[in-house]
Coordinates of C-alpha atoms in Angstrom, one line a residue:
M1 CA 13.4 -18.7 -28.5
S2 CA 12.1 -21.7 -26.6
E3 CA 9.9 -21.4 -23.5
T4 CA 9.1 -23.5 -20.6
T5 CA 5.7 -23.4 -18.8
I6 CA 5.7 -23.7 -15.1
S7 CA 2.1 -23.6 -13.9
A8 CA 0.1 -21.1 -15.9
T9 CA 3.0 -18.8 -16.4
T10 CA 5.5 -19.1 -19.2
F11 CA 9.2 -18.2 -18.6
S12 CA 11.7 -18.1 -21.4
E13 CA 14.7 -20.3 -21.4
A14 CA 16.8 -17.2 -20.8
T15 CA 14.7 -16.4 -17.7
L16 CA 15.1 -20.0 -16.4
A17 CA 18.9 -19.7 -17.0
R18 CA 18.9 -16.5 -14.9
F19 CA 16.9 -18.4 -12.2
A20 CA 19.4 -21.3 -12.3
R21 CA 22.4 -18.9 -11.9
E22 CA 20.8 -17.5 -8.8
V23 CA 19.9 -20.9 -7.4
A24 CA 23.5 -22.1 -7.9
K25 CA 24.7 -19.5 -5.4
Y26 CA 23.1 -21.6 -2.6
P27 CA 23.5 -25.2 -1.3
A28 CA 21.1 -27.5 -3.1
E29 CA 18.9 -28.0 0.0
Q30 CA 18.5 -24.2 0.3
R31 CA 17.4 -23.3 -3.3
Q32 CA 14.5 -21.4 -1.8
S33 CA 17.0 -18.8 -0.7
A34 CA 17.0 -17.5 -4.3
V35 CA 13.3 -16.5 -4.0
M36 CA 14.0 -12.7 -3.8
A37 CA 16.4 -12.8 -6.8
C38 CA 13.9 -14.9 -8.9
L39 CA 11.1 -12.4 -8.0
A40 CA 13.4 -9.5 -9.1
I41 CA 14.0 -11.2 -12.4
V42 CA 10.3 -11.8 -13.0
Q43 CA 9.6 -8.1 -12.2
Q44 CA 12.4 -6.9 -14.5
E45 CA 11.0 -8.9 -17.3
Q46 CA 7.2 -8.5 -16.7
G47 CA 7.0 -5.2 -14.9
H48 CA 5.2 -6.7 -11.9
I49 CA 4.7 -10.0 -10.1
S50 CA 1.3 -11.6 -10.7
S51 CA -0.1 -14.4 -8.5
E52 CA 0.5 -16.7 -11.4
S53 CA 4.2 -15.7 -11.4
E54 CA 4.4 -16.2 -7.7
Q55 CA 3.0 -19.8 -8.2
A56 CA 5.5 -20.5 -11.0
V57 CA 8.5 -19.2 -8.9
A58 CA 7.2 -21.4 -6.0
N59 CA 7.0 -24.4 -8.3
Y60 CA 10.5 -23.7 -9.7
L61 CA 12.0 -23.4 -6.2
G62 CA 10.1 -26.2 -4.6
M63 CA 8.3 -24.1 -2.0
D64 CA 4.8 -23.2 -1.1
A65 CA 3.2 -20.4 -3.1
I66 CA 2.0 -18.7 0.1
T67 CA 5.6 -18.4 1.2
V68 CA 6.5 -16.7 -2.1
H69 CA 3.4 -14.4 -1.7
E70 CA 4.5 -13.4 1.8
V71 CA 7.9 -12.3 0.4
T72 CA 6.2 -10.4 -2.5
T73 CA 3.8 -8.6 -0.1
F74 CA 6.3 -7.9 2.6
Y75 CA 8.8 -6.0 0.5
N76 CA 7.6 -2.8 -1.2
M77 CA 10.1 -3.2 -4.0
Y78 CA 7.9 -5.8 -5.6
N79 CA 5.0 -4.5 -7.8
Q80 CA 2.0 -6.7 -7.4
N81 CA 0.0 -4.9 -10.0
P82 CA 1.1 -3.5 -13.4
V83 CA 2.8 -0.1 -13.2
G84 CA 3.9 2.5 -15.7
K85 CA 7.2 2.4 -17.4
F86 CA 8.5 4.8 -14.8
K87 CA 7.5 4.2 -11.2
L88 CA 8.1 7.3 -9.1
S89 CA 8.3 6.5 -5.4
V90 CA 8.4 9.5 -3.1
C91 CA 9.7 9.0 0.4
T92 CA 7.2 10.3 2.9
N93 CA 8.8 9.5 6.2
L94 CA 9.5 12.3 8.7
S95 CA 12.6 13.9 7.2
C96 CA 11.3 13.9 3.7
R97 CA 7.8 15.0 4.8
L98 CA 9.4 18.0 6.6
G99 CA 11.6 18.6 3.6
G100 CA 8.7 18.9 1.2
A101 CA 7.6 15.4 0.1
E102 CA 3.9 16.2 0.2
H103 CA 4.5 19.2 -2.0
A104 CA 6.6 17.1 -4.4
L105 CA 3.8 14.6 -4.6
Q106 CA 1.4 17.4 -5.6
V107 CA 3.7 18.7 -8.2
L108 CA 4.2 15.2 -9.7
E109 CA 0.4 14.5 -9.6
E110 CA -0.1 17.7 -11.7
K111 CA 2.8 17.1 -14.0
I112 CA 2.1 13.5 -14.9
G113 CA -1.6 13.6 -14.6
A114 CA -2.0 10.7 -12.1
K115 CA -3.0 10.6 -8.5
I116 CA -0.9 8.9 -5.8
G117 CA -1.3 5.2 -6.3
G118 CA -2.3 5.6 -10.0
T119 CA -0.8 5.5 -13.4
S120 CA -0.9 8.2 -16.0
D121 CA -3.2 7.7 -19.0
D122 CA -0.3 7.2 -21.3
G123 CA 1.0 4.4 -19.1
L124 CA 4.4 6.1 -18.6
F125 CA 4.2 7.0 -14.9
T126 CA 3.0 5.4 -11.7
L127 CA 3.2 7.6 -8.6
E128 CA 3.4 6.2 -5.1
R129 CA 4.5 7.0 -1.6
C130 CA 7.3 4.9 -0.1
E131 CA 9.1 4.3 3.1
C132 CA 12.4 5.7 4.1
V133 CA 15.1 5.2 1.4
G134 CA 18.0 6.2 3.8
A135 CA 18.8 9.6 2.4
C136 CA 17.2 11.8 5.0
A137 CA 19.7 14.6 4.6
D138 CA 18.7 14.9 0.9
A139 CA 15.0 15.4 1.4
P140 CA 12.8 15.3 -0.4
V141 CA 13.9 12.1 -2.1
L142 CA 12.3 9.8 -4.7
L143 CA 13.2 6.6 -6.5
V144 CA 12.7 5.9 -10.1
N145 CA 11.9 2.3 -10.7
D146 CA 13.3 1.4 -7.3
R147 CA 16.8 1.8 -8.7
H148 CA 17.7 5.5 -9.3
M149 CA 17.6 7.9 -6.3
C150 CA 16.9 11.5 -6.9
S151 CA 17.6 14.0 -4.1
H152 CA 16.7 17.5 -3.2
M153 CA 13.7 17.4 -5.5
T154 CA 12.6 21.0 -6.0
D155 CA 9.7 21.9 -8.3
E156 CA 12.2 22.6 -11.1
R157 CA 14.1 19.3 -10.6
L158 CA 10.8 17.4 -10.5
H159 CA 9.7 19.0 -13.8
T160 CA 13.1 18.3 -15.4
L161 CA 13.0 14.7 -14.3
V162 CA 9.6 14.0 -15.8
D163 CA 10.5 15.8 -19.0
E164 CA 13.8 13.8 -19.3
L165 CA 12.0 10.5 -18.6
K166 CA 9.4 11.4 -21.3
A167 CA 12.2 12.3 -23.7
T168 CA 13.9 9.0 -23.0
Q169 CA 10.7 7.1 -23.8
E170 CA 10.2 9.1 -27.0
Q171 CA 13.7 8.3 -28.2
Q172 CA 13.1 4.6 -27.6
A173 CA 9.8 4.6 -29.5

């Protein structure tokens, strides 16, 4: 597979093709409008968005790196540091907090062996707090990898979720 280097970061031709598909959705003079989509692609492929990747996306889109960095740091869906294979984000806004979010975090800390903001020793899980995910009636709620929402997370459901994610990883290994 051929690769193209933009700045210090290397993107594959497949990645650049994905970028191009996103950029094509906008008028030529507004190519920077694809910044969020390009960052999402980088994160899908690399697991996080490094400062080098921010610079490379900025170069590709013809915009200032600081502008890309502002987008990356404004939205909590972008990982600025490496995370585990499974990022568990527990909503801790009022409804979820009242519904047991803090207890859910404690259960997860014990089950995966990582503190809030940390990653398990095996590299499988990163545990974090997140802002409201819009499912207040389903508290406590968590997101797996910012994509899969899990509701009404009792102790049993938390343990089952972690066990299922571990089993998925073992099957892929």
